[in-house]
Coordinates of C-alpha atoms and ligand atoms in Angstrom, one line a residue:
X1044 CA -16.2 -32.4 -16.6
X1045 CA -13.8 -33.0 -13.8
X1046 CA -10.4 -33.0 -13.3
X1047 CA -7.8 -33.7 -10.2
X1048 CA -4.6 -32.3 -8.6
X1049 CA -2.2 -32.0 -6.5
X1050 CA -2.1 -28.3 -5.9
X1051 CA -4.6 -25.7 -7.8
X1052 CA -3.3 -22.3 -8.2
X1053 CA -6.1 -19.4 -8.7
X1054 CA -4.9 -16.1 -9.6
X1055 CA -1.6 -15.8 -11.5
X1056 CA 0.4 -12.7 -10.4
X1057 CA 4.2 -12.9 -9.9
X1058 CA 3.6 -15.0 -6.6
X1059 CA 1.2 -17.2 -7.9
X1060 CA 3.2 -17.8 -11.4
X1061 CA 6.2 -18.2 -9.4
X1062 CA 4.7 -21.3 -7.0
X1063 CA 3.1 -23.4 -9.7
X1064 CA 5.8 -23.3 -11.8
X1065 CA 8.3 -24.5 -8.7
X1066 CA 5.6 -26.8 -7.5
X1067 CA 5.2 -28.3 -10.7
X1068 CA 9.2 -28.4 -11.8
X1069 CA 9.1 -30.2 -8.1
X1070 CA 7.3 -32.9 -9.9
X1071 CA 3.7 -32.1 -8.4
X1072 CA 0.5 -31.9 -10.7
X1073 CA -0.5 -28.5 -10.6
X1074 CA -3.4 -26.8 -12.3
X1075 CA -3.1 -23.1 -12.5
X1076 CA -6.4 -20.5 -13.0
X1077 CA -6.4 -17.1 -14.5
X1078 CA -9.4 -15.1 -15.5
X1079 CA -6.5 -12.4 -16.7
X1080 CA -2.8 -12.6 -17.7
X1081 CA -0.5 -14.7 -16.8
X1082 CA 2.0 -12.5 -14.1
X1083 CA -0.9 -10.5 -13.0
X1084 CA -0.9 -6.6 -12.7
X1085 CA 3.1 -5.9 -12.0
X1086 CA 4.2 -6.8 -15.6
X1087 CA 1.3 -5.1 -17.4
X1088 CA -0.4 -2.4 -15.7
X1089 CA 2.0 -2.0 -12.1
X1090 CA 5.4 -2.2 -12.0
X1091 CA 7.4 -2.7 -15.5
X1092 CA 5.3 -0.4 -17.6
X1093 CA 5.2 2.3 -14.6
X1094 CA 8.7 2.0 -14.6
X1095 CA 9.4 2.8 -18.4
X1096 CA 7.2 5.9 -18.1
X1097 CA 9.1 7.1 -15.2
X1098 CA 12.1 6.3 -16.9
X1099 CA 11.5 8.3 -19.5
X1100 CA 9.9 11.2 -17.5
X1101 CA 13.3 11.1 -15.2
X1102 CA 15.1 11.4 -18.4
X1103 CA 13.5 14.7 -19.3
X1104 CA 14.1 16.2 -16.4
X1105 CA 18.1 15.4 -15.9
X1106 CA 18.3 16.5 -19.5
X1107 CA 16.9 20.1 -18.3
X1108 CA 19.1 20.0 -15.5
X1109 CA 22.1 20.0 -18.1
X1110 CA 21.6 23.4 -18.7
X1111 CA 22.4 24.3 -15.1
X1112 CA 25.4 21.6 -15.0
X1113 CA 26.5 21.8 -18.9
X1114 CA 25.4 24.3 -20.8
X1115 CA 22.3 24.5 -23.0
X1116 CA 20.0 20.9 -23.4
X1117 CA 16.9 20.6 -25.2
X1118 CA 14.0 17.5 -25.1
X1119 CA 11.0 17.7 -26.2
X1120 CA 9.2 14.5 -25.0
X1121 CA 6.9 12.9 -27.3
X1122 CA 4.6 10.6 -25.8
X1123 CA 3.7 8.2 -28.7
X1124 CA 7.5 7.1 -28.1
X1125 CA 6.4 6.2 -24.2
X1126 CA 3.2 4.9 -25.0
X1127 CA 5.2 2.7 -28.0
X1128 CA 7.9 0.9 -25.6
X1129 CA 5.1 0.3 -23.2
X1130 CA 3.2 -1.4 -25.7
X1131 CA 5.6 -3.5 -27.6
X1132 CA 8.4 -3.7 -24.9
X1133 CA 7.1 -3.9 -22.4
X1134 CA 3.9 -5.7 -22.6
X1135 CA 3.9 -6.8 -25.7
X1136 CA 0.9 -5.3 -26.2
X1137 CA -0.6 -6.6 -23.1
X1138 CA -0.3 -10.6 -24.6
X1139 CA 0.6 -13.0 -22.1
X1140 CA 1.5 -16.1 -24.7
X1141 CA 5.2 -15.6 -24.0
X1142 CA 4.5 -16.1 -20.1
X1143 CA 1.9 -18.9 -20.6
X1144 CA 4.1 -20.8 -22.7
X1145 CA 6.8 -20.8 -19.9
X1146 CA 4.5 -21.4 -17.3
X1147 CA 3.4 -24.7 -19.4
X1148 CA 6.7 -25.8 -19.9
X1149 CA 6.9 -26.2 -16.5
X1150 CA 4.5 -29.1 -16.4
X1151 CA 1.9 -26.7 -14.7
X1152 CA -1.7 -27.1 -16.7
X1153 CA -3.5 -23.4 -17.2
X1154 CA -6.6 -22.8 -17.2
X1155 CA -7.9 -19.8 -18.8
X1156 CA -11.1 -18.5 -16.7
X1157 CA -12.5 -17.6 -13.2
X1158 CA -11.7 -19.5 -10.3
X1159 CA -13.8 -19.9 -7.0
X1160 CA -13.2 -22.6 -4.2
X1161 CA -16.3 -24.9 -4.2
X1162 CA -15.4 -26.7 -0.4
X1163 CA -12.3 -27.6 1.0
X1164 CA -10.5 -29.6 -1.2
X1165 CA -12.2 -28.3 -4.7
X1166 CA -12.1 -25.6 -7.0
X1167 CA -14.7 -24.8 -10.0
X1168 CA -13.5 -22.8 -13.2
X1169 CA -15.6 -20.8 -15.0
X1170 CA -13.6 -21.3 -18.5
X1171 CA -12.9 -18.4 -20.6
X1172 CA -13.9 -20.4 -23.3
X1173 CA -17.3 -21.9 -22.0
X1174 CA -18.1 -24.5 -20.0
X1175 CA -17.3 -25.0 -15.8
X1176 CA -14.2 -27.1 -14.6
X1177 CA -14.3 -28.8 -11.5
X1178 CA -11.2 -29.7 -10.1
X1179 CA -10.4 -31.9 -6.9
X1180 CA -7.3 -30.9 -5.3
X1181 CA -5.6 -33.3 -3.0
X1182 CA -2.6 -31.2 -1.8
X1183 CA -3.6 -27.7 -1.4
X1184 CA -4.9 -24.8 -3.0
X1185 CA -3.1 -21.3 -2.8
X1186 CA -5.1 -18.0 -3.9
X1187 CA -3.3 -15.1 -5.2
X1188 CA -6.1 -13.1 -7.0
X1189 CA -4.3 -9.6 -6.3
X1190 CA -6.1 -6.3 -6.1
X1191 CA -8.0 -3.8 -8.2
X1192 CA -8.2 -0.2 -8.0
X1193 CA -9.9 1.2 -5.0
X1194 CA -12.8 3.8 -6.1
X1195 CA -13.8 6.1 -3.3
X1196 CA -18.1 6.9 -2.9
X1197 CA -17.8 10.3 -4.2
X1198 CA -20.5 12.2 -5.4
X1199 CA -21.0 11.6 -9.2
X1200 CA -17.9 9.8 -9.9
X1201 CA -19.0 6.2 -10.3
X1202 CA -20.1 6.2 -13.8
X1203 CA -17.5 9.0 -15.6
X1204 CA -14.9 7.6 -17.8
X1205 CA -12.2 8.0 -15.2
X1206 CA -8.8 6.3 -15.7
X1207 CA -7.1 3.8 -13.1
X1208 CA -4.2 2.3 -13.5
X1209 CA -5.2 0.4 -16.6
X1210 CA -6.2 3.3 -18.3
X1211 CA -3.2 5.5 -17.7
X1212 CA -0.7 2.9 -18.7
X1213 CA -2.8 1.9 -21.6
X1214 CA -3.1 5.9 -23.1
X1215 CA -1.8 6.4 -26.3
X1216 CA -2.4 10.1 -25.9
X1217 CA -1.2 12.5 -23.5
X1218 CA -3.9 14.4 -21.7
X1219 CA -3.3 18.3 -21.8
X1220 CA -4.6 18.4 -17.6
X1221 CA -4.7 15.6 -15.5
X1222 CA -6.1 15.4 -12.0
X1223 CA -5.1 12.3 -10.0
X1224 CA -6.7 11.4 -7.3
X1225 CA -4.7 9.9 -4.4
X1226 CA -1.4 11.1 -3.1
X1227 CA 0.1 7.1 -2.7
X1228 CA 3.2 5.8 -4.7
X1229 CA 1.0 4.6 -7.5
X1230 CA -0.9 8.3 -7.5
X1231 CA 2.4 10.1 -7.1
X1232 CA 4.5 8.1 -9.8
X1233 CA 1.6 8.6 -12.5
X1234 CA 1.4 12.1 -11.8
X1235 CA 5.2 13.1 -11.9
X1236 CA 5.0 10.7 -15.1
X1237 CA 2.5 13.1 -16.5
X1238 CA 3.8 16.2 -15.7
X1239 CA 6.9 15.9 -17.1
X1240 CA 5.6 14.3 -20.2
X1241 CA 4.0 17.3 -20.7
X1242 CA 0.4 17.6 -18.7
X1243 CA -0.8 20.1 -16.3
X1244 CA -1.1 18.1 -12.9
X1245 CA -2.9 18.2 -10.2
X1246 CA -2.5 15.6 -7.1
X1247 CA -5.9 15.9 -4.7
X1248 CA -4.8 13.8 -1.8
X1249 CA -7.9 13.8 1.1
X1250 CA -5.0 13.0 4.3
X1251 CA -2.8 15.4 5.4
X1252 CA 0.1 14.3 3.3
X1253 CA 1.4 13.0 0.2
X1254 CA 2.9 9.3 0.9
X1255 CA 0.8 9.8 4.1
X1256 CA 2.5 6.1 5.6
X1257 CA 5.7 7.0 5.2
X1258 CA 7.5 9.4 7.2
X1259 CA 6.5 13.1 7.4
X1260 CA 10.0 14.0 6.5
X1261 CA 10.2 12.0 3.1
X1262 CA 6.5 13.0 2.4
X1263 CA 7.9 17.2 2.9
X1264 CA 10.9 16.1 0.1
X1265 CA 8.1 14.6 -2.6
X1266 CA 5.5 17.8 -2.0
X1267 CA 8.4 20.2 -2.9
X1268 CA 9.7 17.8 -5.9
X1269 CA 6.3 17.6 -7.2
X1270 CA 5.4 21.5 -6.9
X1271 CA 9.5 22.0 -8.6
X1272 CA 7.6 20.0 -11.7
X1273 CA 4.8 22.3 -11.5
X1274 CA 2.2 20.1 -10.2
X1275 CA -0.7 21.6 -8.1
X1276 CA -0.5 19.3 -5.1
X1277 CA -3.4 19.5 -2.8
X1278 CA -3.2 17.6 0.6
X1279 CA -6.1 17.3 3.2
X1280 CA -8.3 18.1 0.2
X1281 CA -12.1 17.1 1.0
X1282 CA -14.1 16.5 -2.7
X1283 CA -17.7 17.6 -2.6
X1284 CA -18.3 15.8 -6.0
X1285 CA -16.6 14.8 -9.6
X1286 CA -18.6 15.7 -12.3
X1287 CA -18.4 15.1 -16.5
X1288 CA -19.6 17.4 -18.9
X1289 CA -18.8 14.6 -21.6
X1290 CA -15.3 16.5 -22.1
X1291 CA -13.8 17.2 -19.2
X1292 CA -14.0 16.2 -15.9
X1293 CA -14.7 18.7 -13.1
X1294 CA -13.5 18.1 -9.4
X1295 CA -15.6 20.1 -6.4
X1296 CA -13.1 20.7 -4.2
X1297 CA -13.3 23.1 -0.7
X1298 CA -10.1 24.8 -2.0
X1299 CA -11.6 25.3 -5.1
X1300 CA -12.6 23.3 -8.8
X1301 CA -9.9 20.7 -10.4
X1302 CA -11.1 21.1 -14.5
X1303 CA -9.0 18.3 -16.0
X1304 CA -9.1 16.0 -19.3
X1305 CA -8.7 13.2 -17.6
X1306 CA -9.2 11.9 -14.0
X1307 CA -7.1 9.4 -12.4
X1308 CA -8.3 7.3 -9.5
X1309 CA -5.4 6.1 -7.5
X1310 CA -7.1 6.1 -4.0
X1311 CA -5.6 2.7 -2.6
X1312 CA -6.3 -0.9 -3.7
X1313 CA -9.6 -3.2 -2.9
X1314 CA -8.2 -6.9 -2.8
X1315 CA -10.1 -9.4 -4.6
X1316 CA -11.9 -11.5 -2.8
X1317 CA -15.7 -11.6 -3.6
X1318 CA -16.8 -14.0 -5.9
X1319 CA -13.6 -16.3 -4.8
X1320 CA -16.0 -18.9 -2.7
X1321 CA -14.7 -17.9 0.4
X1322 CA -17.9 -18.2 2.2
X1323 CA -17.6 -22.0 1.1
X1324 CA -14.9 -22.9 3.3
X1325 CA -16.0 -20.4 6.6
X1326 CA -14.2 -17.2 5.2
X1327 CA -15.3 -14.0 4.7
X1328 CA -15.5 -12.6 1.5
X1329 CA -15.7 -8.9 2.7
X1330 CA -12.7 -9.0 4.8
X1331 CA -9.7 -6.6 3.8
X1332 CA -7.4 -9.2 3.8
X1333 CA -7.0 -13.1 4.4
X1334 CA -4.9 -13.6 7.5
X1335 CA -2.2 -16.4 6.9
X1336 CA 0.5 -18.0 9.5
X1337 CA 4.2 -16.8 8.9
X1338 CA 3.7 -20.1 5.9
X1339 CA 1.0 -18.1 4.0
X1340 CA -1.9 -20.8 4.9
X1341 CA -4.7 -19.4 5.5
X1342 CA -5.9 -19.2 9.1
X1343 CA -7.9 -21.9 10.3
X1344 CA -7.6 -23.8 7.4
X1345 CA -5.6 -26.7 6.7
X1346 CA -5.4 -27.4 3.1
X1347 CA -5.7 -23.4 2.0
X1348 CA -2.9 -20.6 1.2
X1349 CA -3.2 -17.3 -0.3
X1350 CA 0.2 -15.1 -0.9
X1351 CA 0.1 -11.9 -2.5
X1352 CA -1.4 -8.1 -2.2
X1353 CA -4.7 -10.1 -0.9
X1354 CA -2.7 -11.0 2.7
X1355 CA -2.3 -7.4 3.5
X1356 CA 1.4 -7.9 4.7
X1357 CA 3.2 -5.6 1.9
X1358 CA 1.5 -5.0 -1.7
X1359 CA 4.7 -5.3 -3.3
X1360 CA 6.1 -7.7 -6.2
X1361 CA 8.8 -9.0 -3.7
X1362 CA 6.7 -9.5 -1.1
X1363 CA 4.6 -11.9 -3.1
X1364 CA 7.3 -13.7 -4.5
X1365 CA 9.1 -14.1 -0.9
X1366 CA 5.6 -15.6 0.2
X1367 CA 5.5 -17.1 -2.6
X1368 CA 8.5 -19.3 -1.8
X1369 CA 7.6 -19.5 1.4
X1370 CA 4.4 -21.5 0.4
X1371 CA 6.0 -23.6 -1.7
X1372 CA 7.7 -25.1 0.7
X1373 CA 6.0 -25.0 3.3
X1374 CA 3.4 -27.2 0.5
X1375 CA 6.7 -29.5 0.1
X1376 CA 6.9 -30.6 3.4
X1377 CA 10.2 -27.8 4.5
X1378 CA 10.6 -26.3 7.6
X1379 CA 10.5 -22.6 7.3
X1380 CA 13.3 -19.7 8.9
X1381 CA 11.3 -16.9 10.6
X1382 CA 9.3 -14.9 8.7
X1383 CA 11.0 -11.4 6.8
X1384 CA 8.7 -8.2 8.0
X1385 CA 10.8 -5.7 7.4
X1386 CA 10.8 -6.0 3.8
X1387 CA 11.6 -2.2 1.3
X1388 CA 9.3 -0.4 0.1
X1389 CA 10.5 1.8 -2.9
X1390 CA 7.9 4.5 -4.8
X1391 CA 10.0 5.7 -8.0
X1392 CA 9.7 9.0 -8.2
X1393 CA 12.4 11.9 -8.7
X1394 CA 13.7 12.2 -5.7
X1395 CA 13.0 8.1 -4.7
X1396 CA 11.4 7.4 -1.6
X1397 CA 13.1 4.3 -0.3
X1398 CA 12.0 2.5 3.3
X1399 CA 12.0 -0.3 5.2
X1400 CA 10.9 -1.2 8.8
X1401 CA 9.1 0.6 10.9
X1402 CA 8.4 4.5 11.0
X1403 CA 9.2 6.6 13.4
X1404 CA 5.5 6.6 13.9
X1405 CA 5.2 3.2 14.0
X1406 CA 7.7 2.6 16.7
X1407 CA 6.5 4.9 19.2
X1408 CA 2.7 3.2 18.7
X1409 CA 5.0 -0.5 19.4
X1410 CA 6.4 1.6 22.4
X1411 CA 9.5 0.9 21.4
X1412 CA 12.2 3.7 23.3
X1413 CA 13.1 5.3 19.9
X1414 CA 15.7 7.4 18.7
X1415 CA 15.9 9.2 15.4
X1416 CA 19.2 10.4 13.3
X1417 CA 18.4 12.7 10.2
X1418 CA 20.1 14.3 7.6
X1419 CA 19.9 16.4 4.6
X1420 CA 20.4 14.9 1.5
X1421 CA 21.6 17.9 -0.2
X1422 CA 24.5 19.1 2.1
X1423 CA 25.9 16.2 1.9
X1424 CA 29.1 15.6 0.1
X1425 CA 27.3 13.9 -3.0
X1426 CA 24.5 15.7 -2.1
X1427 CA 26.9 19.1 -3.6
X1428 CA 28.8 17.0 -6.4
X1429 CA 25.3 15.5 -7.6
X1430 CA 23.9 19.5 -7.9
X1431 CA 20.1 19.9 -8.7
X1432 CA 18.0 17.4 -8.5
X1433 CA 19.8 16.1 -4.7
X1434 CA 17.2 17.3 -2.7
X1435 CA 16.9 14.3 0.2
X1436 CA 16.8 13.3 3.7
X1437 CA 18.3 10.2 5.1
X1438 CA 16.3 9.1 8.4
X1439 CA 17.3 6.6 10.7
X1440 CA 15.1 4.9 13.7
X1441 CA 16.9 3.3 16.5
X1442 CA 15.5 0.7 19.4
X1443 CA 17.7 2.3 22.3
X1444 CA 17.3 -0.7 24.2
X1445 CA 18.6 -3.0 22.1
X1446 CA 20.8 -0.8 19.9
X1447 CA 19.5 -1.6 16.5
X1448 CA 18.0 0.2 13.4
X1449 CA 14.4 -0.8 13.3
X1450 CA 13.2 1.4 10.3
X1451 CA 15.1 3.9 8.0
X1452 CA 14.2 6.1 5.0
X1453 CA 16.1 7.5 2.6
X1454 CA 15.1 10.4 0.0
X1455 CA 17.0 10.6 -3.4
X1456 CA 17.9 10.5 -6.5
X1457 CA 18.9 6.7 -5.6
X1458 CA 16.3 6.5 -2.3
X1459 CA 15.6 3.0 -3.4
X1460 CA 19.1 1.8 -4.1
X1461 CA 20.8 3.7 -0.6
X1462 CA 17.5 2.1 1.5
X1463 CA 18.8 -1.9 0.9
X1464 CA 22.3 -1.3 2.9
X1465 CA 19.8 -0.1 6.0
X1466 CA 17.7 -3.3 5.0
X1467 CA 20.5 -5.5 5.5
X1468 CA 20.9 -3.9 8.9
X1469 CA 17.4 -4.3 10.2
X1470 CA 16.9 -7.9 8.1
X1471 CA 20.2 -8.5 10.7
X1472 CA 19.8 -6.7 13.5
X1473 CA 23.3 -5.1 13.3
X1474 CA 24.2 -3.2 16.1
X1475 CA 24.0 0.4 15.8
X1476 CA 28.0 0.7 17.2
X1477 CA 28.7 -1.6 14.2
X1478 CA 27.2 0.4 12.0
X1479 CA 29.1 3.7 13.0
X1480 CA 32.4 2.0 13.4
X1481 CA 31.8 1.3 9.6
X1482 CA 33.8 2.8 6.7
X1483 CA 31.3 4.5 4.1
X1484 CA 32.6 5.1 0.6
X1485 CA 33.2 8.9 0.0
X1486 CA 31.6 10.4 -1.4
X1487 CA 28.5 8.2 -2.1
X1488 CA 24.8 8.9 -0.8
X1489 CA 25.3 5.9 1.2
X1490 CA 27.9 7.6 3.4
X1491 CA 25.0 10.1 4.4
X1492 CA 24.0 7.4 6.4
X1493 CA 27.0 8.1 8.7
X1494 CA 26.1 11.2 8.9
X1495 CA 21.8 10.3 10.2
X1496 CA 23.6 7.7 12.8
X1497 CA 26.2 11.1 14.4
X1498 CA 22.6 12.8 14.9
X1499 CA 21.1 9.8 17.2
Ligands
FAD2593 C1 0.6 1.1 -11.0 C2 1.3 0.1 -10.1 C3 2.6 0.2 -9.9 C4 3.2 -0.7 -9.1 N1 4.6 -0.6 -9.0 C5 5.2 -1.5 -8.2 C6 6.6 -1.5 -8.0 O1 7.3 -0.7 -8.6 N2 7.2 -2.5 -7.3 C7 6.5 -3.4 -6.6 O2 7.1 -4.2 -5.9 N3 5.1 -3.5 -6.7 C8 4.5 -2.5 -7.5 N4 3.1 -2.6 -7.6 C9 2.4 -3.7 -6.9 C10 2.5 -5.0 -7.6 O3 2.0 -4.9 -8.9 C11 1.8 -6.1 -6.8 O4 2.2 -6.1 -5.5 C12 2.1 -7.4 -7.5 O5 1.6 -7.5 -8.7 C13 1.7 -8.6 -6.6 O6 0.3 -8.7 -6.7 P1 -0.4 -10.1 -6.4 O7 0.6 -11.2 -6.6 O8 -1.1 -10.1 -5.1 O9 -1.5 -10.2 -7.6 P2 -1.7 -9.5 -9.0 O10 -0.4 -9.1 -9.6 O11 -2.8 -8.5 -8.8 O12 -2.3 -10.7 -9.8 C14 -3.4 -11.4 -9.5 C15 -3.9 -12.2 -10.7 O13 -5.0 -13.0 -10.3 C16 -6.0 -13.0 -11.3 N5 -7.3 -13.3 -10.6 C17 -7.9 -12.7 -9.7 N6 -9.0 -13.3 -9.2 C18 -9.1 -14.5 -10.0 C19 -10.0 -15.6 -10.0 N7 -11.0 -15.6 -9.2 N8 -9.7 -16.6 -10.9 C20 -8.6 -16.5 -11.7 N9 -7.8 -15.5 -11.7 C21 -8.0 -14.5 -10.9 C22 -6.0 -11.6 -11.9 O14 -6.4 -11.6 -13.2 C23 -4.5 -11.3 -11.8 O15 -3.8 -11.6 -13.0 C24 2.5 -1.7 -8.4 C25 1.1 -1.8 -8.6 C26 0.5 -0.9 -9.5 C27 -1.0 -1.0 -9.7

């Protein structure tokens, strides 16, 4: 069987839903492929239902802080409730029909199954339900097939029933221990989830640092948060080997053994792009990441675009759907403003660990002349009004030579919210004098940001 379009569409997550839905609504004939669900990981095992645990886990801990700002206050979190709003609120019990439908009312034809490129210009389907679909595509064809949980080559762990993402979003059960392994934002979240759902934690992170990107200052905020919730954080951990008795899983560690019910890989991400038919049109299936022009076609290609996690510009639900946009119309023919790079970056723990731009680190490497302005959360004016749980740090990096903010962080119980005013200002370039002749609402965490720019 055969069948033609204008643009084919393989891999479905926010960025890919997104573009053949607009392509289509713009009146092209789009075929769309996904071996999964429709919206890909961020709606059912990323963002949303990591979001509702934390939610819930935040809530248990500003209830305990009443008793230091209200008098007594009691919770005793019960996971089944969690583990029920992720299921039928969230996910609806990990059932795409609701997305599919809207997809397909868009004009956009699914396809349920895996998709490969077979040349330029083609795309075969391996249909869920049987059979192979080739399709001829005359416009373009735009890969989003996303990521899958990195699992590091240590010693006995392939083959134990460790959890990734899936799995920990899926439980139904709260584990008594829990080892994670990985100290990034998805390792982090999940474990201060956990702990203050109720499991002993322990995060084994192998760099030097938790949140080992951002900047050594937010990464110092986290490690004491997460130690305040009684989770046994181990950075610059080496593991010798994982081991599982059938019960429990046991982590050889040089500072000693991890015992834990459950083990939770969250050691990075391994984009998918094996078994896509790269090779067919001159790519290389075991890169880390297809490089794409500031339009998201794939370089030296003419016909090919990928957006998504799988570009390596950002693995973040924004990012793809700002790609995602940007491919669309660049596949319509638009002209295109520069490209965004600075785009936030948000991990949702308690205190959040907001950024955007570059890191201090980062700057110096660009040899940019940099200047930095910190502050301390905490002694600021909100920082005292807010009372525990304001532990923070707002840090700001400066181009001296032209004046401008070029990265910032901000630590918090709002890290993510405070972070987009700074966005604004490196998306724009605002001068730095602007920015300190500026009026900042008292007493908000925002106006801590006056306070980072006086230490420049
Ligand atoms: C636990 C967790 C929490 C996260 N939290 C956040 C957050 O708070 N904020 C945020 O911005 N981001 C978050 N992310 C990241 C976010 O989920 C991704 O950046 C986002 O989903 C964009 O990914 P994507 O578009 O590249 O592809 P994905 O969402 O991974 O989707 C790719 C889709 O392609 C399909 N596919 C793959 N190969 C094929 C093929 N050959 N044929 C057919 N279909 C195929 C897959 O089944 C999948 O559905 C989180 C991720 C995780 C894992």
């Amino acid at each position: 069987m055969s069948l033609s379009c204008d643009v084919a569409v393989i891999g479905l997550g926010p960025g890919g839903e997104a573009l053949a839905s607009r392509l289509a609504q713009e009146g092209l004939d789009v075929v769309a492929v996904e071996s999964g669900l429709v919206g890909g990981a961020c709606p059912y095992w990323g963002c949303t239902p990591s979001k509702l645990f934390l939610r819930a886990a935040h809530a248990v801990a500003e209830v305990r802080r009443g008793a230091t700002l209200v008098g007594s206050a009691e919770v005793t979190p019960d996971f089944a409730v969690v583990a029920r709003r992720v299921r039928e609120e969230a996910t609806d019990d990990w059932d795409d029909t609701v997305a599919a439908e809207r997809l397909e009312s868009t004009g956009a034809r699914l396809l349920r199954g895996h998709g490969r490129l077979a040349g330029s210009g083609a795309v075969e389907v391996d249909l869920a339900d049987g059979g192979t679909e080739r399709v001829e595509v005359r416009r373009a064809v735009v890969l989003n097939p996303g990521t899958t949980a990195a699992v590091p080559p240590i010693e006995g762990l392939a083959g134990t029933p460790f959890w990734t993402n899936h799995e920990a979003l899926e439980a139904t059960a709260l584990p008594a221990t829990l080892a994670v392994v990985g100290g990034g934002p998805i390792g982090v979240e999940l474990a201060q989830a956990y702990a203050r759902l109720g499991s002993d934690v322990t995060v084994v992170e192998v760099g030097e640092r938790v949140l080992g990107p951002e900047e050594p200052e937010a990464s110092a905020v986290l490690r004491d948060a997460l130690r305040e919730d009684g989770i046994d954080v181990r950075e610059g951990a080496s593991i010798a080997s994982v081991s599982h008795d059938g019960e429990r899983f046991t982590l050889h560690l040089d500072s000693g053994d991890v015992v834990a019910d459950r083990l939770l890989v969250a050691a990075g991400r391994r984009p998918r792009l094996h078994d896509l038919g790269l090779e067919t049109v001159g790519l290389d299936p075991d890169a880390r990441s297809l490089e794409v022009d500031d339009a998201l076609r794939v370089a030296g290609t003419t016909d090919l675009w990928a957006v998504g996690d799988v570009v390596g510009r950002g693995a973040f639900t924004h990012v793809s759907m700002y790609q995602s946009d940007r491919a669309a119309r660049a596949i319509l023919g638009e002209d295109l403003p520069p490209y965004d790079g600075s785009f936030p970056r948000v991990t949702f723990t308690d205190p959040e660990v907001g950024g955007v731009g570059l890191t201090e680190q980062q700057a110096r490497e660009r040899g940019i002349d940099v200047r930095v302005g910190t502050t301390d959360l905490a002694a600021s004016s909100r920082g005292f009004t807010h009372g525990p749980g304001a532990a923070g740090v707002v840090k700001v990096v400066v181009d001296a030579d032209r004046g401008v903010v070029v990265g910032a962080t901000v630590v918090g119980p709002t890290g993510g919210e405070t972070v987009s005013g700074l966005s604004v200002a490196v998306r724009g370039e605002v001068p730095v004098d602007v920015l300190r002749n500026s009026v900042y609402a008292y007493p908000t965490f925002w106006r801590a940001v006056e306070s980072a720019l006086a230490d420049l």
